């Protein structure tokens, strides 16, 4: 039985490799310059979408409060958003595999337009909850990752995916600042109007600049026969060699820190004693760190180290971060810890995405990226409940101790295992 499984796994890996080679061969037909332009456009779309998202995130607590929603109700609102993104991630990925990246990005941008439109007319609590519905298909980041995956070689992928962190940093810095300025000077709904117009512009950019079909047609038709909503097809990817192990590491390594970040707005007030403006500065600091790490550090490391080494490194650094957080007492301590924290977060996300997309056929990379994109919504869904209990019962240090214990266990497992199976580095 194990021999048959080994043969099946080998055939799956060979099939995946063959499909990837074919994808790259045909995508060369776009031309090197054209491919570079398309990837830059994907970066632009991502930066704009994340700017609008962070813009409304900063304003949303005040909008919810103005409508009479208390802290418990706001938690339900956040959970609703998280659940919708959690469910929509894999479905969006399947949609991208079957109908192409261009259609998927247009769907994401159009959903963003609907999201901001409904939020801008939310004059009651039921309307505010209704405005979360389009979030199920708001997945611009996985869409951009899909573009990059289709148009880069496996050796270039980690570096190109890492540069998406620059877009994330821009989104945090510009979005947080712009949301605060617009809502303070012109009214609480103005950031939503800007987000609506910007999302419509993003939709037009995707229609004009993203090619109709980035991957080869043979791969496209291979996935066309199955249902977009097929859970069986989504779970099938977890059976490829090494996929389940890497995905579990992706989920659990950063989960305690994710819980901490969910509770950060409360922790920043109660534990650090920060005002709203100071919290905004701290978010901008995070954005700058993200840009530096993703833009300057990760790309160089992927060219000199294997993915197995970088995966182990990110888990080890996460463990060190956990110890630092357990001993943390002031906001200045947190500013120091933030440096390795951002490094580990960024490295883990980039490397695991790269490993997982290489482990499946190119016809399924969209679905795989969609599954990866569901990790953060999963944290946002369980975060308010678990994070609230940890903070209330055990204090801030509990997040650090949990982070340390989880990552020590994962690091020991990685040292004893051969995950990922293919030990490669970028050239």
Coordinates of C-alpha atoms in Angstrom, one line a residue:
X1 CA 0.0 0.0 0.0
X2 CA 2.8 2.4 0.9
X3 CA 4.6 1.6 -2.3
X4 CA 1.5 2.5 -4.3
X5 CA 1.2 5.8 -2.4
X6 CA 4.9 6.6 -3.1
X7 CA 4.4 5.9 -6.8
X8 CA 1.3 8.1 -6.8
X9 CA 3.1 10.9 -5.0
X10 CA 6.0 10.7 -7.4
X11 CA 3.7 10.8 -10.4
X12 CA 1.9 13.8 -8.9
X13 CA 5.2 15.7 -8.4
X14 CA 6.4 14.8 -11.9
X15 CA 3.0 16.0 -13.3
X16 CA 3.3 19.2 -11.4
X17 CA 6.8 19.8 -12.6
X18 CA 5.8 19.1 -16.2
X19 CA 2.9 21.4 -16.0
X20 CA 5.0 24.2 -14.5
X21 CA 7.6 23.8 -17.3
X22 CA 4.9 24.1 -19.9
X23 CA 3.4 27.1 -18.2
X24 CA 6.7 28.9 -18.2
X25 CA 7.5 28.0 -21.7
X26 CA 4.2 29.4 -23.0
X27 CA 4.3 32.5 -20.7
X28 CA 7.6 33.3 -22.4
X29 CA 5.4 34.2 -25.4
X30 CA 4.3 37.3 -23.5
X31 CA 7.8 38.6 -23.8
X32 CA 10.1 39.5 -20.9
X33 CA 9.2 43.2 -21.0
X34 CA 5.5 42.5 -21.2
X35 CA 5.7 40.1 -18.3
X36 CA 7.6 42.7 -16.2
X37 CA 4.9 45.3 -17.0
X38 CA 2.1 43.0 -15.9
X39 CA 3.8 42.1 -12.7
X40 CA 4.3 45.9 -11.9
X41 CA 0.6 46.4 -12.6
X42 CA -0.2 43.6 -10.2
X43 CA 1.9 45.4 -7.6
X44 CA 0.1 48.7 -8.2
X45 CA -3.4 47.1 -7.9
X46 CA -2.3 45.4 -4.6
X47 CA -0.8 48.6 -3.2
X48 CA -4.0 50.6 -4.0
X49 CA -6.4 47.9 -2.7
X50 CA -4.4 47.5 0.6
X51 CA -4.3 51.3 1.0
X52 CA -8.1 51.5 0.8
X53 CA -8.6 48.5 3.1
X54 CA -6.3 50.0 5.8
X55 CA -7.9 53.3 5.3
X56 CA -11.3 51.9 6.3
X57 CA -9.9 49.7 9.0
X58 CA -8.7 52.8 10.9
X59 CA -12.1 54.5 10.6
X60 CA -14.4 51.5 11.2
X61 CA -14.3 51.5 15.0
X62 CA -15.4 55.1 15.0
X63 CA -18.1 54.5 12.5
X64 CA -19.4 51.5 14.4
X65 CA -19.4 53.5 17.6
X66 CA -21.3 56.4 16.0
X67 CA -24.0 53.9 15.0
X68 CA -24.3 52.6 18.6
X69 CA -22.4 49.4 18.2
X70 CA -20.6 48.4 21.5
X71 CA -17.2 46.6 21.8
X72 CA -18.9 43.2 21.7
X73 CA -20.9 44.1 18.6
X74 CA -17.8 45.4 17.0
X75 CA -16.1 42.0 17.7
X76 CA -19.0 40.3 15.9
X77 CA -18.6 42.7 13.0
X78 CA -14.9 41.8 12.7
X79 CA -15.6 38.1 13.1
X80 CA -18.2 38.3 10.2
X81 CA -15.6 39.9 8.0
X82 CA -13.1 37.2 8.9
X83 CA -15.5 34.3 8.3
X84 CA -16.4 35.7 4.9
X85 CA -12.8 36.0 3.9
X86 CA -12.0 32.6 5.3
X87 CA -14.8 31.0 3.2
X88 CA -14.0 33.1 0.1
X89 CA -10.3 32.6 -0.1
X90 CA -10.2 29.0 -1.6
X91 CA -13.3 29.7 -3.8
X92 CA -11.6 32.8 -5.2
X93 CA -8.5 30.7 -5.9
X94 CA -10.6 28.1 -7.7
X95 CA -12.2 30.9 -9.7
X96 CA -8.8 32.2 -10.7
X97 CA -7.7 28.8 -11.9
X98 CA -10.8 28.3 -14.0
X99 CA -11.5 31.7 -15.4
X100 CA -8.0 33.3 -15.4
X101 CA -6.2 35.8 -13.2
X102 CA -7.7 38.8 -15.1
X103 CA -11.2 37.8 -14.3
X104 CA -10.3 37.1 -10.7
X105 CA -8.7 40.5 -10.2
X106 CA -11.6 42.2 -11.8
X107 CA -13.9 40.3 -9.4
X108 CA -11.8 41.3 -6.4
X109 CA -11.8 45.0 -7.4
X110 CA -15.5 45.1 -8.2
X111 CA -16.2 43.4 -4.9
X112 CA -14.1 46.2 -3.2
X113 CA -16.3 48.8 -5.0
X114 CA -19.5 47.1 -3.7
X115 CA -17.9 46.9 -0.2
X116 CA -17.1 50.6 0.0
X117 CA -20.5 51.6 -1.6
X118 CA -22.5 49.7 1.0
X119 CA -20.3 51.0 3.8
X120 CA -20.7 54.6 2.6
X121 CA -24.5 54.3 3.0
X122 CA -24.4 52.4 6.3
X123 CA -26.6 54.5 8.5
X124 CA -27.7 51.6 10.7
X125 CA -26.1 48.6 12.3
X126 CA -27.9 46.0 10.0
X127 CA -26.6 47.9 6.9
X128 CA -23.1 47.9 8.4
X129 CA -23.1 44.2 8.8
X130 CA -24.6 43.9 5.2
X131 CA -21.7 45.9 3.9
X132 CA -19.3 43.1 4.9
X133 CA -20.8 40.6 2.4
X134 CA -18.7 41.6 -0.7
X135 CA -15.6 40.8 1.4
X136 CA -16.0 37.2 0.4
X137 CA -14.4 38.0 -2.9
X138 CA -12.0 40.8 -1.9
X139 CA -8.7 39.0 -2.4
X140 CA -6.5 41.3 -4.4
X141 CA -3.3 40.0 -2.7
X142 CA -3.9 36.4 -3.7
X143 CA -4.8 37.6 -7.2
X144 CA -1.5 39.4 -7.5
X145 CA 0.3 36.4 -6.1
X146 CA -1.4 34.3 -8.8
X147 CA -0.1 36.7 -11.5
X148 CA 3.4 36.5 -10.2
X149 CA 3.2 32.7 -9.9
X150 CA 2.1 32.4 -13.5
X151 CA 4.7 34.7 -14.9
X152 CA 7.9 33.8 -12.9
X153 CA 10.2 30.8 -12.8
X154 CA 10.3 28.8 -9.6
X155 CA 13.7 30.3 -8.8
X156 CA 12.4 33.8 -9.2
X157 CA 9.1 33.3 -7.3
X158 CA 10.1 33.8 -3.6
X159 CA 11.8 37.1 -4.5
X160 CA 8.9 38.4 -6.6
X161 CA 6.3 37.3 -4.0
X162 CA 8.4 38.9 -1.3
X163 CA 8.2 42.3 -3.0
X164 CA 4.5 42.3 -2.5
X165 CA 5.4 43.1 1.1
X166 CA 6.3 46.6 -0.2
X167 CA 2.7 47.0 -1.3
X168 CA 1.6 45.9 2.1
X169 CA 3.9 48.4 3.8
X170 CA 2.6 51.2 1.5
X171 CA -1.0 50.2 2.3
X172 CA -0.4 50.4 6.1
X173 CA 1.4 53.7 6.0
X174 CA -0.6 55.6 3.4
X175 CA -4.0 54.0 4.3
X176 CA -3.7 54.5 8.0
X177 CA -2.6 58.1 7.6
X178 CA -5.1 59.0 4.9
X179 CA -8.0 57.4 6.7
X180 CA -7.3 59.5 9.8
X181 CA -6.9 62.8 7.9
X182 CA -9.9 62.4 5.7
X183 CA -12.3 61.3 8.5
X184 CA -11.1 64.1 10.8
X185 CA -11.2 67.0 8.3
X186 CA -14.0 66.0 6.0
X187 CA -16.3 63.4 7.8
X188 CA -16.3 59.8 8.7
X189 CA -17.8 58.6 5.4
X190 CA -15.3 60.4 3.1
X191 CA -12.7 57.6 3.3
X192 CA -15.4 55.2 2.1
X193 CA -16.1 57.5 -0.9
X194 CA -12.4 57.6 -1.7
X195 CA -12.2 53.8 -1.4
X196 CA -15.2 53.4 -3.8
X197 CA -13.7 55.6 -6.5
X198 CA -10.3 54.0 -6.0
X199 CA -11.7 50.5 -6.3
X200 CA -13.5 51.4 -9.5
X201 CA -10.2 52.8 -10.9
X202 CA -8.5 49.5 -9.8
X203 CA -11.1 47.6 -11.7
X204 CA -10.4 49.5 -14.9
X205 CA -6.7 49.0 -14.5
X206 CA -7.2 45.3 -14.2
X207 CA -9.4 45.2 -17.3
X208 CA -6.9 47.2 -19.3
X209 CA -3.5 45.8 -18.3
X210 CA -3.9 42.3 -17.0
X211 CA -3.7 39.8 -19.9
X212 CA -6.8 37.6 -20.6
X213 CA -4.8 34.4 -20.0
X214 CA -1.4 34.4 -18.2
X215 CA -1.2 30.6 -17.9
X216 CA -1.3 28.2 -20.8
X217 CA -4.7 27.2 -22.1
X218 CA -4.0 23.5 -21.6
X219 CA -3.8 24.1 -17.8
X220 CA -6.8 26.4 -17.9
X221 CA -9.0 23.7 -19.5
X222 CA -7.7 21.1 -17.1
X223 CA -9.5 22.7 -14.2
X224 CA -12.5 23.9 -16.1
X225 CA -14.6 20.8 -15.8
X226 CA -14.8 20.8 -12.0
X227 CA -17.1 23.0 -9.8
X228 CA -15.7 26.2 -8.4
X229 CA -17.3 25.4 -5.1
X230 CA -16.0 21.8 -4.9
X231 CA -14.5 21.2 -1.4
X232 CA -13.2 17.9 -2.6
X233 CA -11.1 19.6 -5.3
X234 CA -9.8 22.1 -2.7
X235 CA -8.8 19.4 -0.2
X236 CA -7.2 17.3 -2.9
X237 CA -4.3 19.7 -2.9
X238 CA -3.5 18.8 0.7
X239 CA -2.6 15.3 -0.5
X240 CA 0.4 16.4 -2.5
X241 CA 3.7 15.5 -0.8
X242 CA 4.8 18.0 1.9
X243 CA 1.8 20.3 1.4
X244 CA -0.1 19.4 4.6
X245 CA 3.0 19.7 6.8
X246 CA 4.1 23.1 5.4
X247 CA 0.5 24.4 5.6
X248 CA 0.2 23.4 9.3
X249 CA 3.5 25.2 10.0
X250 CA 2.2 28.3 8.2
X251 CA -1.0 28.3 10.3
X252 CA 0.4 27.6 13.8
X253 CA 3.8 29.3 13.7
X254 CA 2.4 32.8 13.7
X255 CA -1.0 32.1 15.3
X256 CA -0.1 33.4 18.8
X257 CA 1.3 36.6 17.4
X258 CA -1.8 36.9 15.2
X259 CA -4.0 36.7 18.3
X260 CA -1.9 39.4 19.9
X261 CA -2.3 41.7 16.8
X262 CA -6.1 41.1 16.9
X263 CA -6.1 42.4 20.5
X264 CA -3.5 45.1 19.8
X265 CA -6.0 48.0 19.8
X266 CA -7.0 47.2 23.3
X267 CA -3.5 46.3 24.4
X268 CA -2.1 49.6 23.1
X269 CA -4.6 51.5 25.2
X270 CA -4.6 49.4 28.4
X271 CA -1.0 48.0 28.6
X272 CA 1.0 50.6 26.7
X273 CA -1.2 53.6 27.5
X274 CA -1.1 54.9 23.9
X275 CA -3.4 57.5 22.4
X276 CA -5.0 57.0 19.0
X277 CA -2.4 59.2 17.2
X278 CA 0.5 57.3 18.9
X279 CA -1.0 54.0 17.8
X280 CA -1.1 55.3 14.3
X281 CA 2.6 56.2 14.4
X282 CA 3.3 52.6 15.6
X283 CA 1.4 51.2 12.7
X284 CA 3.4 53.4 10.3
X285 CA 6.6 52.1 12.0
X286 CA 5.4 48.6 11.2
X287 CA 4.7 49.6 7.6
X288 CA 8.3 50.9 7.2
X289 CA 9.8 47.8 8.7
X290 CA 7.7 45.7 6.4
X291 CA 8.9 47.6 3.3
X292 CA 12.5 47.3 4.3
X293 CA 12.4 43.6 5.2
X294 CA 10.3 42.6 2.1
X295 CA 12.1 44.9 -0.3
X296 CA 15.7 44.6 0.8
X297 CA 16.2 41.5 3.0
X298 CA 14.1 38.6 1.8
X299 CA 15.0 38.8 -1.9
X300 CA 18.7 38.6 -1.0
X301 CA 18.3 35.7 1.4
X302 CA 16.3 33.7 -1.1
X303 CA 19.2 33.9 -3.5
X304 CA 21.7 32.6 -1.1
X305 CA 19.8 30.2 1.2
X306 CA 17.6 27.1 0.6
X307 CA 13.9 27.3 1.3
X308 CA 14.3 24.7 4.0
X309 CA 16.9 26.8 5.8
X310 CA 14.8 30.0 5.6
X311 CA 11.7 28.1 6.8
X312 CA 13.6 26.9 9.9
X313 CA 15.1 30.3 10.4
X314 CA 11.7 32.0 10.4
X315 CA 10.3 29.5 12.9
X316 CA 13.4 29.9 15.1
X317 CA 13.1 33.8 15.0
X318 CA 9.4 33.5 15.9
X319 CA 10.4 31.5 19.0
X320 CA 12.9 34.3 20.0
X321 CA 10.2 36.8 19.4
X322 CA 7.9 34.9 21.8
X323 CA 10.5 35.0 24.5
X324 CA 10.9 38.7 24.0
X325 CA 7.2 39.3 24.2
X326 CA 6.9 37.3 27.4
X327 CA 9.4 39.7 29.0
X328 CA 8.1 42.9 27.3
X329 CA 7.0 45.7 29.7
X330 CA 7.0 49.0 27.7
X331 CA 6.2 50.1 24.2
X332 CA 9.9 50.7 23.5
X333 CA 10.5 47.0 24.2
X334 CA 7.8 46.3 21.6
X335 CA 9.5 48.6 19.1
X336 CA 12.7 46.5 19.4
X337 CA 10.8 43.2 19.2
X338 CA 8.9 44.4 16.2
X339 CA 12.1 44.1 14.0
X340 CA 12.5 40.3 14.3
X341 CA 8.7 40.0 14.5
X342 CA 8.2 41.6 11.0
X343 CA 11.2 39.6 9.6
X344 CA 9.8 36.3 10.8
X345 CA 6.2 37.1 9.7
X346 CA 7.3 38.2 6.3
X347 CA 9.8 35.4 5.7
X348 CA 7.4 32.7 6.8
X349 CA 4.6 34.0 4.6
X350 CA 6.8 34.4 1.5
X351 CA 8.6 31.1 1.8
X352 CA 5.6 29.0 2.6
X353 CA 3.6 30.5 -0.3
X354 CA 6.6 29.8 -2.6
X355 CA 6.9 26.2 -1.4
X356 CA 3.2 25.4 -1.6
X357 CA 2.8 26.8 -5.1
X358 CA 5.7 24.7 -6.3
X359 CA 4.3 21.6 -4.7
X360 CA 1.1 21.6 -6.7
X361 CA 0.4 21.6 -10.5
X362 CA 0.4 25.0 -12.1
X363 CA -3.3 24.5 -12.9
X364 CA -4.0 24.6 -9.1
X365 CA -1.7 27.4 -8.0
X366 CA -4.7 29.8 -7.7
X367 CA -6.5 27.5 -5.4
X368 CA -3.4 26.9 -3.3
X369 CA -2.9 30.7 -2.9
X370 CA -6.5 31.0 -2.0
X371 CA -6.1 28.4 0.8
X372 CA -3.0 30.3 1.9
X373 CA -4.9 33.5 2.0
X374 CA -7.5 32.0 4.3
X375 CA -4.9 31.7 7.1
X376 CA -5.2 35.4 8.2
X377 CA -9.1 35.4 8.1
X378 CA -8.9 32.2 10.2
X379 CA -6.9 34.1 12.8
X380 CA -9.3 37.0 12.6
X381 CA -12.3 34.6 13.1
X382 CA -11.0 32.8 16.2
X383 CA -8.8 35.7 17.4
X384 CA -11.3 37.9 19.3
X385 CA -12.5 35.0 21.4
X386 CA -9.2 33.2 22.1
X387 CA -7.2 36.4 22.3
X388 CA -9.7 38.0 24.6
X389 CA -9.6 35.0 27.0
X390 CA -5.7 35.0 27.0
X391 CA -5.5 38.7 27.7
X392 CA -8.1 38.8 30.4
X393 CA -7.0 35.7 32.3
X394 CA -3.3 35.6 31.8
X395 CA -2.1 39.0 30.6
X396 CA 0.0 40.2 27.6
X397 CA 2.9 37.8 28.5
X398 CA 0.7 34.8 27.8
X399 CA 0.9 35.6 24.0
X400 CA 4.7 35.5 24.2
X401 CA 4.9 32.2 26.2
X402 CA 2.4 30.6 23.8
X403 CA 4.4 31.8 20.8
X404 CA 7.7 30.4 22.3
X405 CA 6.2 27.0 23.1
X406 CA 4.5 26.5 19.7
X407 CA 7.6 27.5 17.7
X408 CA 10.1 25.5 19.8
X409 CA 7.9 22.5 19.0
X410 CA 7.8 23.3 15.3
X411 CA 11.5 24.0 15.1
X412 CA 12.3 20.6 16.6
X413 CA 10.0 19.0 14.2
X414 CA 11.6 20.8 11.2
X415 CA 15.1 19.7 12.4
X416 CA 14.0 16.0 12.4
X417 CA 12.0 16.1 9.2
X418 CA 12.8 16.8 5.5
X419 CA 10.2 19.5 5.0
X420 CA 10.0 20.9 2.4
X421 CA 10.8 17.9 0.3
X422 CA 12.5 19.9 -2.4
X423 CA 15.5 21.8 -0.9
X424 CA 16.0 24.6 -3.4
X425 CA 17.2 28.2 -3.5
X426 CA 16.7 31.0 -6.0
X427 CA 19.4 31.6 -8.6

